[in-house]
PDB file of C-alpha atoms in Angstrom:
ATOM      1  CA  MET A   1      15.871  15.189  13.323  1.00 47.00           C
ATOM      2  CA  ARG A   2      12.640  14.845  13.905  1.00 51.00           C
ATOM      3  CA  ARG A   3       9.358  16.386  13.054  1.00 57.00           C
ATOM      4  CA  LEU A   4       5.901  17.688  11.731  1.00 57.00           C
ATOM      5  CA  LEU A   5       5.953  19.886   9.237  1.00 59.00           C
ATOM      6  CA  PRO A   6       3.385  22.664   9.902  1.00 56.00           C
ATOM      7  CA  VAL A   7       0.344  21.650   7.277  1.00 53.00           C
ATOM      8  CA  THR A   8      -3.400  23.031   7.902  1.00 50.00           C
ATOM      9  CA  ASP A   9      -5.414  21.492  10.001  1.00 51.00           C
ATOM     10  CA  MET A  10      -3.837  18.865  11.124  1.00 50.00           C
ATOM     11  CA  THR A  11      -5.212  15.993  13.702  1.00 57.00           C
ATOM     12  CA  ALA A  12      -4.635  15.832  17.406  1.00 50.00           C
ATOM     13  CA  HIS A  13      -2.449  12.238  16.624  1.00 52.00           C
ATOM     14  CA  GLU A  14      -0.583  14.290  14.137  1.00 53.00           C
ATOM     15  CA  THR A  15       0.746  16.596  16.159  1.00 53.00           C
ATOM     16  CA  ALA A  16       1.610  14.297  18.584  1.00 54.00           C
ATOM     17  CA  ALA A  17       3.562  12.249  16.641  1.00 58.00           C
ATOM     18  CA  GLY A  18       5.218  15.693  15.802  1.00 53.00           C
ATOM     19  CA  GLU A  19       5.666  16.626  19.674  1.00 55.00           C
ATOM     20  CA  ALA A  20       7.245  13.284  19.963  1.00 54.00           C
ATOM     21  CA  THR A  21      10.464  14.099  17.505  1.00 51.00           C
ATOM     22  CA  ALA A  22      10.478  17.539  19.007  1.00 49.00           C
ATOM     23  CA  ALA A  23      11.301  15.564  22.269  1.00 52.00           C
ATOM     24  CA  GLY A  24      13.770  13.767  20.016  1.00 58.00           C
ATOM     25  CA  ARG A  25      12.885  10.024  20.179  1.00 72.00           C
ATOM     26  CA  GLU A  26      11.016   7.129  17.754  1.00 81.00           C
ATOM     27  CA  TRP A  27       7.267   8.032  16.474  1.00 89.00           C
ATOM     28  CA  SER A  28       6.312   4.379  18.165  1.00 93.00           C
ATOM     29  CA  LEU A  29       3.861   1.934  16.382  1.00 94.00           C
ATOM     30  CA  ASP A  30       1.657   3.825  18.367  1.00 94.00           C
ATOM     31  CA  GLU A  31       1.680   7.132  17.250  1.00 94.00           C
ATOM     32  CA  LEU A  32       2.040   5.814  14.371  1.00 95.00           C
ATOM     33  CA  ALA A  33      -0.475   3.746  13.710  1.00 96.00           C
ATOM     34  CA  ASP A  34      -2.847   6.439  15.370  1.00 95.00           C
ATOM     35  CA  ALA A  35      -1.776   9.295  12.418  1.00 94.00           C
ATOM     36  CA  TYR A  36      -2.024   6.726   9.756  1.00 97.00           C
ATOM     37  CA  ALA A  37      -5.447   5.815  10.940  1.00 96.00           C
ATOM     38  CA  TYR A  38      -8.133   5.162   8.546  1.00 96.00           C
ATOM     39  CA  PRO A  39     -11.265   7.520   8.463  1.00 95.00           C
ATOM     40  CA  GLU A  40     -14.116   6.549  10.642  1.00 92.00           C
ATOM     41  CA  GLY A  41     -17.184   4.751   9.317  1.00 91.00           C
ATOM     42  CA  ASP A  42     -18.259   1.937   6.766  1.00 91.00           C
ATOM     43  CA  ALA A  43     -16.602   3.569   3.100  1.00 95.00           C
ATOM     44  CA  VAL A  44     -14.086   1.351   1.481  1.00 98.00           C
ATOM     45  CA  TRP A  45     -11.156   3.485   1.345  1.00 98.00           C
ATOM     46  CA  LEU A  46      -7.996   2.863  -1.180  1.00 98.00           C
ATOM     47  CA  ARG A  47      -4.898   3.910  -0.029  1.00 98.00           C
ATOM     48  CA  ALA A  48      -1.522   3.884  -1.720  1.00 98.00           C
ATOM     49  CA  ASN A  49       1.576   3.175  -0.198  1.00 97.00           C
ATOM     50  CA  MET A  50       5.013   4.452  -2.285  1.00 95.00           C
ATOM     51  CA  VAL A  51       8.266   5.749  -2.598  1.00 95.00           C
ATOM     52  CA  SER A  52      10.127   8.571  -5.194  1.00 95.00           C
ATOM     53  CA  SER A  53      13.513   9.846  -5.001  1.00 94.00           C
ATOM     54  CA  LEU A  54      14.340  13.773  -5.508  1.00 94.00           C
ATOM     55  CA  ASP A  55      14.257  13.687  -9.019  1.00 92.00           C
ATOM     56  CA  GLY A  56      10.900  10.810  -9.236  1.00 87.00           C
ATOM     57  CA  ALA A  57      11.724   7.976 -10.066  1.00 88.00           C
ATOM     58  CA  GLY A  58       9.791   5.267  -7.990  1.00 85.00           C
ATOM     59  CA  GLN A  59      12.427   2.499  -7.774  1.00 82.00           C
ATOM     60  CA  HIS A  60      16.302   1.886  -8.708  1.00 81.00           C
ATOM     61  CA  ASP A  61      17.193  -1.258 -10.928  1.00 79.00           C
ATOM     62  CA  GLY A  62      13.968  -2.475 -10.658  1.00 70.00           C
ATOM     63  CA  ARG A  63      12.959  -2.578  -7.270  1.00 75.00           C
ATOM     64  CA  SER A  64      12.157   0.536  -4.224  1.00 78.00           C
ATOM     65  CA  GLN A  65      14.530  -0.357  -1.823  1.00 82.00           C
ATOM     66  CA  PRO A  66      17.259   1.193  -2.508  1.00 81.00           C
ATOM     67  CA  LEU A  67      14.922   4.471  -2.085  1.00 86.00           C
ATOM     68  CA  SER A  68      13.559   3.638   0.893  1.00 86.00           C
ATOM     69  CA  SER A  69      14.972   3.855   4.755  1.00 91.00           C
ATOM     70  CA  GLU A  70      14.258   2.220   8.754  1.00 93.00           C
ATOM     71  CA  THR A  71      11.295   4.711   9.403  1.00 94.00           C
ATOM     72  CA  ASP A  72      10.129   4.623   6.179  1.00 95.00           C
ATOM     73  CA  MET A  73       9.825   0.892   6.964  1.00 94.00           C
ATOM     74  CA  ARG A  74       7.974   1.590   9.823  1.00 95.00           C
ATOM     75  CA  ILE A  75       5.555   3.624   8.087  1.00 96.00           C
ATOM     76  CA  PHE A  76       5.109   0.425   5.988  1.00 95.00           C
ATOM     77  CA  GLY A  77       4.647  -1.919   8.165  1.00 95.00           C
ATOM     78  CA  THR A  78       2.656   0.177  10.496  1.00 97.00           C
ATOM     79  CA  LEU A  79       0.043   0.888   6.961  1.00 98.00           C
ATOM     80  CA  ARG A  80       0.346  -2.692   6.275  1.00 96.00           C
ATOM     81  CA  GLY A  81      -0.754  -3.463  10.126  1.00 97.00           C
ATOM     82  CA  LEU A  82      -4.003  -1.175   9.927  1.00 97.00           C
ATOM     83  CA  ALA A  83      -5.213  -2.038   6.403  1.00 98.00           C
ATOM     84  CA  ASP A  84      -7.911  -5.213   5.779  1.00 98.00           C
ATOM     85  CA  VAL A  85      -6.140  -5.647   2.160  1.00 98.00           C
ATOM     86  CA  ILE A  86      -2.466  -5.983   0.623  1.00 97.00           C
ATOM     87  CA  VAL A  87      -3.819  -5.185  -3.057  1.00 97.00           C
ATOM     88  CA  VAL A  88      -0.384  -5.692  -6.440  1.00 96.00           C
ATOM     89  CA  GLY A  89       0.317  -5.719  -9.186  1.00 94.00           C
ATOM     90  CA  ALA A  90       2.213  -8.908 -10.872  1.00 94.00           C
ATOM     91  CA  GLU A  91       5.706  -8.294 -11.136  1.00 91.00           C
ATOM     92  CA  THR A  92       5.530  -6.313  -8.134  1.00 88.00           C
ATOM     93  CA  VAL A  93       5.206  -9.776  -6.320  1.00 91.00           C
ATOM     94  CA  ARG A  94       8.420 -11.067  -9.231  1.00 89.00           C
ATOM     95  CA  LEU A  95      10.514  -8.206  -8.204  1.00 84.00           C
ATOM     96  CA  GLU A  96      10.118  -7.787  -4.786  1.00 82.00           C
ATOM     97  CA  GLY A  97       9.871 -10.995  -3.177  1.00 82.00           C
ATOM     98  CA  TYR A  98       5.905 -11.216  -1.734  1.00 87.00           C
ATOM     99  CA  ARG A  99       6.077 -12.863   1.314  1.00 89.00           C
ATOM    100  CA  PRO A 100       2.412 -13.331   3.379  1.00 91.00           C
ATOM    101  CA  ALA A 101       1.478 -10.910   5.594  1.00 91.00           C
ATOM    102  CA  ARG A 102       2.348 -11.975   8.680  1.00 91.00           C
ATOM    103  CA  ALA A 103       0.326 -11.405  12.224  1.00 93.00           C
ATOM    104  CA  ARG A 104       2.090  -8.647  14.530  1.00 93.00           C
ATOM    105  CA  GLU A 105       1.457  -8.040  18.288  1.00 95.00           C
ATOM    106  CA  ALA A 106       1.951  -4.508  17.766  1.00 95.00           C
ATOM    107  CA  PHE A 107      -0.987  -4.208  16.179  1.00 96.00           C
ATOM    108  CA  ALA A 108      -3.282  -7.425  17.386  1.00 96.00           C
ATOM    109  CA  ALA A 109      -5.592  -5.804  19.663  1.00 96.00           C
ATOM    110  CA  ARG A 110      -6.031  -2.243  17.903  1.00 96.00           C
ATOM    111  CA  ARG A 111      -7.627  -5.215  14.576  1.00 96.00           C
ATOM    112  CA  ALA A 112      -9.133  -7.237  17.108  1.00 96.00           C
ATOM    113  CA  ALA A 113     -10.941  -3.943  18.435  1.00 95.00           C
ATOM    114  CA  ALA A 114     -12.356  -2.663  14.518  1.00 94.00           C
ATOM    115  CA  GLY A 115     -13.126  -6.737  13.580  1.00 94.00           C
ATOM    116  CA  GLN A 116      -9.761  -7.124  11.693  1.00 95.00           C
ATOM    117  CA  GLY A 117      -8.450 -10.588  11.599  1.00 94.00           C
ATOM    118  CA  PRO A 118      -4.806 -11.282  12.477  1.00 94.00           C
ATOM    119  CA  ALA A 119      -3.095  -9.540   9.087  1.00 95.00           C
ATOM    120  CA  PRO A 120      -4.063  -8.404   6.375  1.00 97.00           C
ATOM    121  CA  VAL A 121      -4.824 -10.846   3.301  1.00 97.00           C
ATOM    122  CA  ILE A 122      -2.232  -9.771   0.071  1.00 97.00           C
ATOM    123  CA  ALA A 123      -4.521  -9.558  -3.339  1.00 97.00           C
ATOM    124  CA  VAL A 124      -2.707 -10.589  -7.069  1.00 97.00           C
ATOM    125  CA  VAL A 125      -3.754  -7.679  -9.467  1.00 97.00           C
ATOM    126  CA  THR A 126      -2.633  -9.800 -12.614  1.00 97.00           C
ATOM    127  CA  ALA A 127      -4.315 -10.934 -16.521  1.00 96.00           C
ATOM    128  CA  SER A 128      -2.114 -13.781 -16.969  1.00 96.00           C
ATOM    129  CA  LEU A 129      -1.835 -15.618 -14.164  1.00 96.00           C
ATOM    130  CA  ASP A 130       1.814 -15.986 -14.916  1.00 95.00           C
ATOM    131  CA  LEU A 131       2.648 -16.871 -10.981  1.00 95.00           C
ATOM    132  CA  ASP A 132       4.130 -19.465  -9.324  1.00 94.00           C
ATOM    133  CA  PHE A 133       2.440 -20.931  -6.735  1.00 94.00           C
ATOM    134  CA  SER A 134       4.360 -23.000  -5.181  1.00 92.00           C
ATOM    135  CA  LEU A 135       6.510 -19.813  -3.011  1.00 92.00           C
ATOM    136  CA  PRO A 136       5.697 -18.603   0.038  1.00 93.00           C
ATOM    137  CA  LEU A 137       2.529 -15.679  -0.495  1.00 94.00           C
ATOM    138  CA  PHE A 138       0.433 -18.462  -1.870  1.00 93.00           C
ATOM    139  CA  THR A 139       1.282 -21.800   0.349  1.00 91.00           C
ATOM    140  CA  GLU A 140       1.782 -20.288   3.831  1.00 91.00           C
ATOM    141  CA  PRO A 141      -0.317 -17.437   3.999  1.00 92.00           C
ATOM    142  CA  LEU A 142      -1.931 -17.003   7.461  1.00 91.00           C
ATOM    143  CA  VAL A 143      -5.708 -16.238   5.165  1.00 92.00           C
ATOM    144  CA  PRO A 144      -6.263 -17.604   1.741  1.00 94.00           C
ATOM    145  CA  THR A 145      -3.877 -14.756  -0.754  1.00 96.00           C
ATOM    146  CA  LEU A 146      -6.850 -13.692  -3.271  1.00 98.00           C
ATOM    147  CA  ILE A 147      -6.276 -12.820  -7.621  1.00 98.00           C
ATOM    148  CA  LEU A 148      -7.987 -10.713  -8.830  1.00 98.00           C
ATOM    149  CA  THR A 149      -8.023 -11.600 -12.908  1.00 98.00           C
ATOM    150  CA  GLY A 150     -10.526 -11.372 -15.476  1.00 97.00           C
ATOM    151  CA  ALA A 151     -13.108 -13.602 -16.842  1.00 97.00           C
ATOM    152  CA  ALA A 152     -10.769 -14.791 -19.985  1.00 97.00           C
ATOM    153  CA  ALA A 153      -7.746 -15.633 -17.585  1.00 97.00           C
ATOM    154  CA  PRO A 154      -6.205 -18.395 -19.141  1.00 96.00           C
ATOM    155  CA  ALA A 155      -8.128 -21.838 -17.463  1.00 96.00           C
ATOM    156  CA  ASP A 156      -5.558 -23.500 -16.710  1.00 97.00           C
ATOM    157  CA  ARG A 157      -3.443 -21.213 -14.673  1.00 97.00           C
ATOM    158  CA  VAL A 158      -7.218 -20.527 -12.880  1.00 97.00           C
ATOM    159  CA  ARG A 159      -7.157 -23.325 -11.890  1.00 97.00           C
ATOM    160  CA  ALA A 160      -2.933 -24.171 -10.469  1.00 96.00           C
ATOM    161  CA  ALA A 161      -4.009 -21.345  -8.224  1.00 96.00           C
ATOM    162  CA  ARG A 162      -6.929 -23.265  -6.997  1.00 96.00           C
ATOM    163  CA  GLU A 163      -4.753 -25.831  -6.433  1.00 95.00           C
ATOM    164  CA  ALA A 164      -1.768 -24.117  -4.553  1.00 94.00           C
ATOM    165  CA  GLY A 165      -5.032 -22.828  -1.487  1.00 94.00           C
ATOM    166  CA  ALA A 166      -5.438 -19.511  -3.849  1.00 96.00           C
ATOM    167  CA  GLU A 167      -8.955 -18.209  -4.255  1.00 97.00           C
ATOM    168  CA  VAL A 168      -9.843 -16.384  -7.348  1.00 97.00           C
ATOM    169  CA  VAL A 169     -11.835 -13.543  -7.812  1.00 97.00           C
ATOM    170  CA  VAL A 170     -12.711 -12.346 -11.293  1.00 97.00           C
ATOM    171  CA  ALA A 171     -12.772  -8.297 -11.039  1.00 97.00           C
ATOM    172  CA  GLY A 172     -13.045  -7.849 -14.909  1.00 96.00           C
ATOM    173  CA  ASP A 173     -15.140  -9.248 -18.312  1.00 96.00           C
ATOM    174  CA  GLY A 174     -11.651  -9.306 -20.238  1.00 94.00           C
ATOM    175  CA  ALA A 175      -8.363 -11.283 -19.908  1.00 87.00           C
ATOM    176  CA  GLY A 176      -7.432  -7.821 -17.687  1.00 92.00           C
ATOM    177  CA  VAL A 177      -8.995  -6.543 -14.297  1.00 97.00           C
ATOM    178  CA  ASP A 178     -11.308  -2.973 -13.959  1.00 97.00           C
ATOM    179  CA  PRO A 179      -9.876  -1.589 -11.382  1.00 96.00           C
ATOM    180  CA  ALA A 180     -13.125  -0.341 -10.119  1.00 97.00           C
ATOM    181  CA  ARG A 181     -15.091  -3.196 -10.004  1.00 98.00           C
ATOM    182  CA  ALA A 182     -11.805  -5.219  -8.151  1.00 98.00           C
ATOM    183  CA  VAL A 183     -12.322  -2.650  -5.772  1.00 98.00           C
ATOM    184  CA  ALA A 184     -15.647  -3.623  -5.923  1.00 98.00           C
ATOM    185  CA  ALA A 185     -15.133  -7.056  -5.493  1.00 98.00           C
ATOM    186  CA  LEU A 186     -12.874  -7.080  -2.186  1.00 98.00           C
ATOM    187  CA  ALA A 187     -14.910  -4.334  -0.113  1.00 98.00           C
ATOM    188  CA  GLU A 188     -17.796  -7.054  -0.832  1.00 97.00           C
ATOM    189  CA  ARG A 189     -15.637  -9.389   1.948  1.00 97.00           C
ATOM    190  CA  GLY A 190     -15.095  -6.718   4.433  1.00 97.00           C
ATOM    191  CA  LEU A 191     -12.276  -5.851   2.624  1.00 98.00           C
ATOM    192  CA  ARG A 192     -13.098  -2.154   3.183  1.00 98.00           C
ATOM    193  CA  ARG A 193      -9.296  -0.383   3.799  1.00 98.00           C
ATOM    194  CA  GLN A 194      -7.567  -0.825   1.229  1.00 98.00           C
ATOM    195  CA  LEU A 195      -3.164  -0.617   0.714  1.00 98.00           C
ATOM    196  CA  THR A 196      -1.846  -1.085  -2.857  1.00 97.00           C
ATOM    197  CA  GLU A 197       1.762  -1.021  -2.593  1.00 92.00           C
ATOM    198  CA  GLY A 198       2.326  -0.256  -6.761  1.00 83.00           C
ATOM    199  CA  GLY A 199       3.400  -0.895  -8.672  1.00 87.00           C
ATOM    200  CA  PRO A 200       3.782   1.909 -11.645  1.00 91.00           C
ATOM    201  CA  ARG A 201       1.110  -0.149 -13.761  1.00 92.00           C
ATOM    202  CA  LEU A 202      -1.619  -0.378 -10.717  1.00 95.00           C
ATOM    203  CA  LEU A 203      -1.308   2.739  -9.676  1.00 95.00           C
ATOM    204  CA  GLY A 204      -1.688   4.168 -12.664  1.00 95.00           C
ATOM    205  CA  GLN A 205      -4.820   2.374 -13.021  1.00 95.00           C
ATOM    206  CA  PHE A 206      -6.535   3.242  -9.694  1.00 96.00           C
ATOM    207  CA  VAL A 207      -5.632   7.039 -10.813  1.00 96.00           C
ATOM    208  CA  ALA A 208      -6.764   6.755 -14.298  1.00 94.00           C
ATOM    209  CA  ALA A 209      -9.950   4.773 -13.018  1.00 95.00           C
ATOM    210  CA  GLY A 210     -10.628   7.732 -10.275  1.00 95.00           C
ATOM    211  CA  VAL A 211     -10.771   5.099  -7.300  1.00 97.00           C
ATOM    212  CA  LEU A 212      -7.921   6.072  -5.133  1.00 97.00           C
ATOM    213  CA  ASP A 213      -8.601   8.226  -1.463  1.00 98.00           C
ATOM    214  CA  GLU A 214      -5.371   9.128  -0.744  1.00 98.00           C
ATOM    215  CA  LEU A 215      -1.371   8.221  -1.549  1.00 98.00           C
ATOM    216  CA  CYS A 216       1.205   8.497   0.943  1.00 98.00           C
ATOM    217  CA  LEU A 217       3.821   8.850  -0.404  1.00 97.00           C
ATOM    218  CA  ALA A 218       7.982   8.334   0.976  1.00 96.00           C
ATOM    219  CA  ILE A 219      10.030  11.768  -0.383  1.00 96.00           C
ATOM    220  CA  SER A 220      13.530   9.874  -0.967  1.00 95.00           C
ATOM    221  CA  PRO A 221      17.035  12.395  -0.247  1.00 94.00           C
ATOM    222  CA  THR A 222      18.228  10.865  -3.331  1.00 93.00           C
ATOM    223  CA  MET A 223      18.516  11.558  -6.311  1.00 91.00           C
ATOM    224  CA  THR A 224      19.338   8.506  -9.295  1.00 90.00           C
ATOM    225  CA  ALA A 225      19.477  10.186 -13.283  1.00 87.00           C
ATOM    226  CA  GLY A 226      19.121   7.266 -15.733  1.00 82.00           C
ATOM    227  CA  GLY A 227      15.136   6.310 -17.385  1.00 82.00           C
ATOM    228  CA  ALA A 228      13.763   4.276 -14.256  1.00 83.00           C
ATOM    229  CA  GLN A 229       9.332   4.533 -13.829  1.00 87.00           C
ATOM    230  CA  ARG A 230       7.259   6.467 -12.217  1.00 90.00           C
ATOM    231  CA  ILE A 231       4.908   5.840  -9.138  1.00 92.00           C
ATOM    232  CA  ALA A 232       2.284   5.678 -11.543  1.00 92.00           C
ATOM    233  CA  GLY A 233       2.259   5.138 -15.014  1.00 90.00           C
ATOM    234  CA  GLY A 234      -0.225   3.187 -17.955  1.00 83.00           C
ATOM    235  CA  PRO A 235      -2.882   5.428 -19.763  1.00 79.00           C
ATOM    236  CA  SER A 236      -2.750   8.907 -18.021  1.00 84.00           C
ATOM    237  CA  VAL A 237      -6.137  10.673 -16.973  1.00 88.00           C
ATOM    238  CA  ALA A 238      -7.942  13.624 -19.373  1.00 88.00           C
ATOM    239  CA  VAL A 239      -8.520  15.936 -16.186  1.00 91.00           C
ATOM    240  CA  PRO A 240      -5.338  16.269 -13.773  1.00 92.00           C
ATOM    241  CA  THR A 241      -6.230  14.730 -10.628  1.00 91.00           C
ATOM    242  CA  ARG A 242      -6.147  17.519  -7.375  1.00 95.00           C
ATOM    243  CA  PHE A 243      -5.110  16.411  -4.465  1.00 97.00           C
ATOM    244  CA  ALA A 244      -4.556  17.673  -1.080  1.00 97.00           C
ATOM    245  CA  VAL A 245      -1.823  17.482   1.508  1.00 97.00           C
ATOM    246  CA  ALA A 246      -3.223  15.818   4.863  1.00 95.00           C
ATOM    247  CA  SER A 247       0.247  15.510   7.330  1.00 94.00           C
ATOM    248  CA  VAL A 248       4.175  15.701   6.631  1.00 95.00           C
ATOM    249  CA  LEU A 249       6.380  14.213   8.461  1.00 94.00           C
ATOM    250  CA  GLU A 250      10.201  14.462   8.668  1.00 93.00           C
ATOM    251  CA  GLN A 251      12.714  12.455   9.104  1.00 92.00           C
ATOM    252  CA  ASP A 252      16.887  12.843   8.093  1.00 91.00           C
ATOM    253  CA  GLY A 253      15.358  13.957   5.129  1.00 93.00           C
ATOM    254  CA  PHE A 254      12.827  11.419   3.931  1.00 95.00           C
ATOM    255  CA  LEU A 255      10.157  13.691   3.278  1.00 97.00           C
ATOM    256  CA  PHE A 256       6.551  11.071   4.454  1.00 97.00           C
ATOM    257  CA  THR A 257       3.854  12.483   3.284  1.00 97.00           C
ATOM    258  CA  ARG A 258      -0.124  12.259   3.040  1.00 97.00           C
ATOM    259  CA  TYR A 259      -2.220  13.592   0.281  1.00 98.00           C
ATOM    260  CA  ARG A 260      -6.601  13.100  -0.202  1.00 97.00           C
ATOM    261  CA  ARG A 261      -8.484  13.086  -3.111  1.00 96.00           C
ATOM    262  CA  ILE A 262     -10.495  16.414  -3.591  1.00 94.00           C
TER     263      ILE A 262
END
């Protein structure tokens, strides 16, 4: 079953995606790209893409893949295909085995028209730079991988990152990264369409700093129990941040939701 659930203020592109499901066919990548398009204009926009089980788990056995689905991965790929930069925490890079973003023919014309390169940049947020710089993420990217870190990061690790071909960007006065400075530093490089894929601690930092504009959340029809982390962790906010629903797609029990900060 594929459909667009009724939500007020739905765009024509989102409605088109729903009509595709009503016709009993899979959403095309073009339809998904239209439905998930970034807002028009030159404003910086940070969106997150996460998956959660029904009981609130953001991962199972340390990875998000067991909660995912084929359609979730199509949307995952679409969001990457629209982004200038993918921001990810070092722990997620290690656990998920991150590789460089690849150029995809399905998004080539769209990216060219938007003035984007063939593939998004990967930006890794890390205080320690405890990363394996021999991995393809650093040795085989289409565009150099960025390292977002603090001014007090270990000098030897900064040197190792640069020797591996990564570009080190200082976005904090201490060892760690200031989330708002990270967003601004990326925007200064022309990377305004920003996508974060976690992990939970990084997403929590963006939320606490008040810089997250949109959450794309896939709700998986699974229960995990146990003590798995939620999609956002770390510091709490004094007043909960309110978001408004933008769209909801459904397939095979999965809900693919979009929320925008009010």
